[in-house]
Coordinates of C-alpha atoms and ligand atoms in Angstrom, one line a residue:
X1 CA -53.4 73.3 97.1
X2 CA -53.2 72.0 93.5
X3 CA -54.6 74.0 90.3
X4 CA -55.5 72.5 87.3
X5 CA -54.0 73.0 84.2
X6 CA -56.4 75.4 82.8
X7 CA -56.2 77.7 85.9
X8 CA -52.2 77.4 85.7
X9 CA -52.2 78.4 82.3
X10 CA -54.6 81.5 82.9
X11 CA -52.3 83.0 85.5
X12 CA -49.1 82.3 83.7
X13 CA -50.8 83.7 80.7
X14 CA -51.8 87.2 82.7
X15 CA -48.0 87.3 83.7
X16 CA -47.1 87.4 80.2
X17 CA -46.3 83.8 79.2
X18 CA -48.1 82.6 76.0
X19 CA -50.0 79.6 76.0
X20 CA -52.1 77.9 73.5
X21 CA -55.8 79.0 72.4
X22 CA -58.0 76.8 74.1
X23 CA -61.3 76.4 76.0
X24 CA -62.7 74.5 78.9
X25 CA -65.9 72.1 78.3
X26 CA -67.5 69.3 80.3
X27 CA -69.6 68.7 76.9
X28 CA -69.3 68.0 73.4
X29 CA -68.5 70.9 71.0
X30 CA -70.3 72.7 68.3
X31 CA -67.3 73.7 66.3
X32 CA -63.3 73.4 65.9
X33 CA -61.0 75.5 64.1
X34 CA -58.5 72.7 63.0
X35 CA -57.1 69.9 64.6
X36 CA -57.1 69.8 68.7
X37 CA -55.5 68.5 71.5
X38 CA -58.1 67.2 74.5
X39 CA -56.6 67.5 77.6
X40 CA -58.2 65.7 81.1
X41 CA -58.1 68.2 83.8
X42 CA -56.9 66.1 86.9
X43 CA -54.4 66.9 89.5
X44 CA -52.0 64.4 88.3
X45 CA -49.1 64.0 86.3
X46 CA -48.1 62.0 83.5
X47 CA -51.6 62.1 81.6
X48 CA -50.3 61.6 78.3
X49 CA -48.8 58.4 79.2
X50 CA -52.3 57.5 80.9
X51 CA -54.3 58.0 78.1
X52 CA -55.7 61.5 79.6
X53 CA -54.0 63.6 76.6
X54 CA -56.0 62.8 73.3
X55 CA -55.6 64.0 69.8
X56 CA -58.3 65.0 66.9
X57 CA -58.1 66.4 63.3
X58 CA -62.3 66.8 62.7
X59 CA -65.1 67.9 65.2
X60 CA -66.6 64.1 65.1
X61 CA -63.2 62.8 66.3
X62 CA -62.8 65.4 69.0
X63 CA -66.8 64.7 70.1
X64 CA -66.1 60.8 70.4
X65 CA -63.0 61.4 72.0
X66 CA -64.4 63.8 74.4
X67 CA -67.2 61.5 75.3
X68 CA -64.8 58.8 75.9
X69 CA -63.0 60.6 78.4
X70 CA -65.7 62.5 80.4
X71 CA -66.7 60.8 83.3
X72 CA -63.6 58.1 83.1
X73 CA -60.5 57.8 85.6
X74 CA -56.9 58.8 84.8
X75 CA -54.3 57.4 87.2
X76 CA -57.4 57.2 89.8
X77 CA -58.8 60.8 89.2
X78 CA -62.3 61.5 88.1
X79 CA -62.3 63.4 85.2
X80 CA -64.7 66.3 84.9
X81 CA -63.7 68.7 82.6
X82 CA -61.7 69.0 79.9
X83 CA -59.1 71.5 78.4
X84 CA -59.5 72.0 74.5
X85 CA -56.7 73.5 72.7
X86 CA -55.3 74.2 69.1
X87 CA -52.8 71.4 68.3
X88 CA -49.6 72.9 68.0
X89 CA -46.3 71.8 66.0
X90 CA -43.9 70.8 68.4
X91 CA -40.2 71.5 67.0
X92 CA -38.5 71.5 71.0
X93 CA -39.7 70.7 74.0
X94 CA -38.0 72.4 77.0
X95 CA -38.9 71.9 80.9
X96 CA -39.1 75.0 83.4
X97 CA -39.7 74.5 87.1
X98 CA -39.5 76.2 90.3
X99 CA -39.8 74.5 93.5
X100 CA -39.6 75.1 97.2
X101 CA -36.8 73.7 98.7
X102 CA -37.7 73.6 102.3
X103 CA -33.7 71.6 103.3
X104 CA -32.1 74.7 102.0
X105 CA -34.4 77.1 102.8
X106 CA -34.6 78.7 99.1
X107 CA -36.5 78.4 96.0
X108 CA -35.0 76.4 92.9
X109 CA -35.3 77.3 89.2
X110 CA -34.6 74.2 87.1
X111 CA -34.3 74.0 83.4
X112 CA -33.5 71.5 81.0
X113 CA -33.5 70.9 77.4
X114 CA -35.2 67.2 77.6
X115 CA -38.7 68.7 78.4
X116 CA -42.2 66.5 77.3
X117 CA -41.3 63.5 79.2
X118 CA -40.7 62.5 82.7
X119 CA -38.2 65.0 84.4
X120 CA -37.7 62.2 87.0
X121 CA -36.5 60.1 84.9
X122 CA -34.0 62.3 82.9
X123 CA -33.1 63.5 86.8
X124 CA -31.9 59.4 87.2
X125 CA -30.5 58.9 83.7
X126 CA -28.7 62.2 82.6
X127 CA -28.6 64.4 85.5
X128 CA -26.3 66.4 84.0
X129 CA -29.2 67.5 81.8
X130 CA -30.7 69.1 84.5
X131 CA -29.6 72.6 85.4
X132 CA -30.8 74.2 88.7
X133 CA -30.4 77.6 90.1
X134 CA -30.9 78.4 93.9
X135 CA -32.6 81.5 94.5
X136 CA -32.0 82.5 98.2
X137 CA -34.7 84.0 100.2
X138 CA -35.1 87.7 99.9
X139 CA -33.2 87.7 96.3
X140 CA -34.3 88.0 93.3
X141 CA -34.3 85.9 90.1
X142 CA -32.7 88.2 87.3
X143 CA -32.7 87.8 83.8
X144 CA -28.9 87.3 83.7
X145 CA -29.4 84.3 85.9
X146 CA -31.9 82.8 83.4
X147 CA -29.7 83.6 80.8
X148 CA -26.5 82.0 82.6
X149 CA -28.5 78.8 83.2
X150 CA -29.7 78.6 79.2
X151 CA -25.8 79.0 78.2
X152 CA -24.8 76.0 80.5
X153 CA -27.8 74.1 79.0
X154 CA -26.1 75.2 75.3
X155 CA -29.2 76.9 74.2
X156 CA -28.2 79.1 70.8
X157 CA -27.5 82.5 71.4
X158 CA -31.0 83.5 69.7
X159 CA -32.9 81.3 71.8
X160 CA -31.4 82.5 75.0
X161 CA -33.4 85.8 75.6
X162 CA -36.7 84.4 74.5
X163 CA -36.4 81.3 76.8
X164 CA -34.9 83.4 79.6
X165 CA -37.9 86.1 79.5
X166 CA -40.3 82.7 80.1
X167 CA -38.2 81.5 82.8
X168 CA -38.6 84.9 84.6
X169 CA -42.0 84.7 84.0
X170 CA -42.9 81.5 85.5
X171 CA -40.7 83.0 88.5
X172 CA -42.8 86.0 89.3
X173 CA -46.0 84.0 88.7
X174 CA -44.9 81.5 91.5
X175 CA -43.6 84.2 93.9
X176 CA -46.9 86.6 93.4
X177 CA -48.9 83.3 93.9
X178 CA -47.5 81.7 96.7
X179 CA -46.5 78.9 95.0
X180 CA -44.7 75.7 96.3
X181 CA -44.5 74.3 92.7
X182 CA -44.5 75.9 89.2
X183 CA -43.9 73.8 86.0
X184 CA -44.0 74.3 82.5
X185 CA -43.9 71.1 81.1
X186 CA -43.0 71.4 77.9
X187 CA -42.2 74.7 77.2
X188 CA -42.5 74.5 73.6
X189 CA -41.0 76.0 70.5
X190 CA -43.2 75.6 67.9
X191 CA -42.2 75.1 64.2
X192 CA -42.6 78.6 63.2
X193 CA -40.5 79.8 66.1
X194 CA -42.8 80.6 68.8
X195 CA -42.7 79.7 72.0
X196 CA -45.6 78.4 74.1
X197 CA -46.4 76.9 77.3
X198 CA -48.2 73.5 76.4
X199 CA -48.7 72.3 79.9
X200 CA -48.9 74.0 83.4
X201 CA -48.5 73.0 86.7
X202 CA -49.1 75.8 89.8
X203 CA -49.1 74.4 93.2
X204 CA -50.0 77.4 96.1
X205 CA -49.2 77.4 99.9
X206 CA -52.8 76.9 101.3
X207 CA -51.2 79.0 104.2
X208 CA -51.2 82.1 102.0
X209 CA -54.7 81.7 101.1
X210 CA -55.7 85.2 103.0
X211 CA -53.3 86.9 100.8
X212 CA -54.8 86.1 97.5
X213 CA -58.3 84.9 96.0
X214 CA -57.9 81.3 95.7
X215 CA -61.8 81.1 96.4
X216 CA -61.6 81.0 92.4
X217 CA -60.1 77.9 92.1
X218 CA -61.8 74.0 91.9
X219 CA -59.7 72.6 94.7
X220 CA -60.3 75.3 97.1
X221 CA -63.9 75.7 96.8
X222 CA -64.5 71.5 96.9
X223 CA -62.1 72.2 100.5
X224 CA -64.5 75.3 101.7
X225 CA -67.6 72.9 101.3
X226 CA -66.0 70.0 103.6
X227 CA -66.3 70.7 107.2
X228 CA -63.5 68.0 107.8
X229 CA -60.0 67.1 107.2
X230 CA -60.2 63.7 105.3
X231 CA -57.6 61.3 104.1
X232 CA -58.5 58.0 102.4
X233 CA -56.5 54.8 103.3
X234 CA -56.3 51.6 102.0
X235 CA -57.4 49.5 105.5
X236 CA -60.6 48.4 106.9
X237 CA -61.1 50.5 109.8
X238 CA -62.5 54.2 109.6
X239 CA -60.5 56.2 112.1
X240 CA -62.3 59.5 113.7
X241 CA -61.2 61.8 115.6
X242 CA -61.2 65.5 117.0
X243 CA -58.0 67.2 116.6
X244 CA -55.7 65.9 113.8
X245 CA -53.0 64.7 116.6
X246 CA -55.2 62.7 118.5
X247 CA -56.4 61.4 114.9
X248 CA -53.2 60.2 114.1
X249 CA -52.5 58.8 117.6
X250 CA -55.9 56.8 116.8
X251 CA -54.2 55.5 113.9
X252 CA -51.3 54.5 115.4
X253 CA -53.0 52.3 118.5
X254 CA -55.4 50.8 115.5
X255 CA -52.1 49.6 113.5
X256 CA -50.7 48.6 117.2
X257 CA -53.6 46.1 117.6
X258 CA -53.3 44.5 114.2
X259 CA -55.9 46.6 112.2
X260 CA -55.7 48.6 109.0
X261 CA -56.9 52.3 109.0
X262 CA -59.2 53.1 106.3
X263 CA -58.7 56.7 106.2
X264 CA -57.9 59.5 108.5
X265 CA -60.9 61.9 109.6
X266 CA -60.7 64.7 111.8
X267 CA -64.2 66.0 112.6
X268 CA -62.7 69.3 114.2
X269 CA -63.5 71.1 117.2
X270 CA -67.4 71.5 118.0
X271 CA -69.2 69.2 115.5
X272 CA -72.6 68.9 115.7
X273 CA -74.7 66.1 115.3
X274 CA -75.4 66.5 111.6
X275 CA -71.4 67.2 111.1
X276 CA -70.8 63.7 113.1
X277 CA -73.2 62.0 111.2
X278 CA -72.2 63.0 107.7
X279 CA -68.3 62.4 108.9
X280 CA -69.2 59.0 109.5
X281 CA -71.1 58.4 106.5
X282 CA -68.3 59.7 104.3
X283 CA -65.7 57.5 106.4
X284 CA -67.6 54.4 105.9
X285 CA -69.2 54.7 102.5
X286 CA -66.8 52.2 100.8
X287 CA -67.7 48.5 100.8
X288 CA -64.3 47.4 102.3
X289 CA -64.8 49.6 105.5
X290 CA -65.9 47.1 108.1
X291 CA -65.8 49.4 110.9
X292 CA -65.1 52.7 112.7
X293 CA -62.8 53.7 115.6
X294 CA -64.1 56.7 117.2
X295 CA -61.7 58.7 119.5
X296 CA -63.2 61.9 121.3
X297 CA -61.8 64.1 123.7
X298 CA -64.7 66.7 124.2
X299 CA -63.9 70.4 124.9
X300 CA -66.1 72.5 122.5
X301 CA -66.8 69.1 121.1
X302 CA -69.8 67.8 123.0
X303 CA -69.8 64.0 123.6
X304 CA -73.7 63.5 123.5
X305 CA -73.6 65.4 120.0
X306 CA -70.9 62.7 118.8
X307 CA -73.3 59.8 120.4
X308 CA -76.6 61.3 118.6
X309 CA -74.4 61.2 115.2
X310 CA -73.5 57.8 115.8
X311 CA -77.0 56.5 116.8
X312 CA -78.2 58.0 113.8
X313 CA -75.6 56.6 111.4
X314 CA -76.3 53.0 112.8
X315 CA -79.8 53.4 112.1
X316 CA -78.9 53.7 108.5
X317 CA -76.0 51.2 108.7
X318 CA -77.0 48.7 111.0
X319 CA -74.2 46.4 109.9
X320 CA -71.0 48.7 111.0
X321 CA -69.2 47.7 113.9
X322 CA -68.2 50.7 116.1
X323 CA -65.3 51.0 118.9
X324 CA -66.0 54.4 120.7
X325 CA -63.7 56.3 123.4
X326 CA -65.0 59.5 124.7
X327 CA -64.7 61.8 127.4
X328 CA -64.5 65.2 128.3
X329 CA -67.7 67.8 127.9
X330 CA -71.0 65.7 128.7
X331 CA -69.2 62.3 128.9
X332 CA -72.2 60.9 130.9
X333 CA -75.0 61.9 128.6
X334 CA -73.0 60.9 125.8
X335 CA -72.3 57.5 127.3
X336 CA -76.0 57.1 128.2
X337 CA -77.2 57.5 124.7
X338 CA -74.9 54.9 123.8
X339 CA -75.7 52.6 126.1
X340 CA -79.7 53.1 125.5
X341 CA -78.8 52.4 121.8
X342 CA -76.4 49.3 122.4
X343 CA -73.2 50.9 121.2
X344 CA -70.4 49.9 123.4
X345 CA -68.0 52.3 124.6
X346 CA -64.3 51.8 126.6
X347 CA -62.5 53.8 128.8
X348 CA -59.2 53.8 127.3
X349 CA -58.3 54.3 123.3
X350 CA -56.1 51.2 123.7
X351 CA -58.9 49.2 124.8
X352 CA -61.3 50.4 122.0
X353 CA -58.9 49.9 119.4
X354 CA -58.4 46.1 120.7
X355 CA -61.8 45.3 121.1
X356 CA -62.4 46.4 117.5
X357 CA -59.7 45.1 116.0
X358 CA -60.2 41.8 117.4
X359 CA -64.2 42.0 115.9
X360 CA -63.0 43.0 112.5
X361 CA -60.2 40.6 112.2
X362 CA -62.1 37.8 113.0
Ligands
GDP401 P1 -48.8 65.6 81.2 O1 -48.6 64.1 80.3 O2 -50.0 65.2 82.0 O3 -47.6 66.3 81.7 O4 -49.2 66.0 79.9 P2 -48.8 67.4 78.8 O5 -49.8 68.6 78.6 O6 -47.8 67.7 79.0 O7 -48.9 66.5 77.2 C1 -48.0 65.2 77.1 C2 -47.3 65.4 75.9 O8 -48.4 65.1 74.7 C3 -46.9 66.7 75.9 O9 -45.3 66.4 76.0 C4 -46.5 66.7 73.9 O10 -45.8 65.9 73.6 C5 -48.0 66.0 73.7 N1 -48.3 67.5 73.6 C6 -49.2 68.2 74.4 N2 -50.3 69.2 73.9 C7 -49.6 69.0 72.3 C8 -50.2 69.7 71.3 O11 -50.1 70.5 71.1 N3 -49.5 69.3 69.7 C9 -48.7 68.1 70.1 N4 -47.8 67.7 68.8 N5 -48.1 67.6 71.1 C10 -48.9 67.8 72.2
MN402 MN1 -46.3 67.7 81.1

């Protein structure tokens, strides 16, 4: 799960990392103290280049830029809130990162003097400017490890202890939060010689939620509200199943017969009529979606509940094409409901996918 910049900054700050003064807002401001940076709180990198970071010197200018950014999209993400910060005078921009390396089964601390811009670009053009330090699972990342990295990077002996201290704090915040990625890019040295995290990224491991109060984070709240796992894709056939494996297999079958999935939607176990209905409405909400392939293996999920949900949706959207394959608990009742409402079903998932792709591709 990704945290917003303002959330990541708060956590970094609680771990002793200095951050610029700022507030989060969804509306215009009454007052500002000097020049500000207006930052779209969206969960993508490279906001600066995409118009998601704006600057203003006066209250009027700030408010007109706030209005221009709220409700807009930055790299396909809807801007709901903004972080307004004091504008800092930047002398140098460094990159600090910590990432889980799943192949090596360790964490890697990364530092570069070429912060601010695309770190991927630096990795391609001048890989020697990126210093990496792998930390084995169970080992500590110690101040002298950070100092060695910074020596290699060519920092002055005056700067090394200050920056090393921040790197250690980023690492400890990452560990404490069960992070999978932490980044401060840029870590700024201001023209007054202060050190500040001007940007912050923190992605945490969803599976560690029971150890933390992730509930306070925006994305976690959104996930909690949704009863089903949903991934949007760009085809025209919504693919709905119960269980992630079955839903993935359903996508393969749709592809096999020349169709293109519009989404992956797993309604989970024991979905009620209401959940099936809201899942189907979500999966077919976009105009580009022409039909839905529903593949249900009844266990705790009852086929009759699913059929009722399908019929409810067809009452609202009679133009939709459905292909249903269902078997298991209350299969007979489920099929009867579909038949009564003129919804056809097939006995195998192949037949259902074939039937639907034929209708939709014609
Ligand atoms: P990103 O593009 O999503 O990574 O957003 P950042 O928060 O990193 O901002 C992009 C760039 O805007 C930074 O690398 C800085 O060069 C610039 N920037 C951000 N905040 C400030 C600030 O307070 N003062 C100045 N002068 N530049 C800033
Ligand atoms: Mn950045």
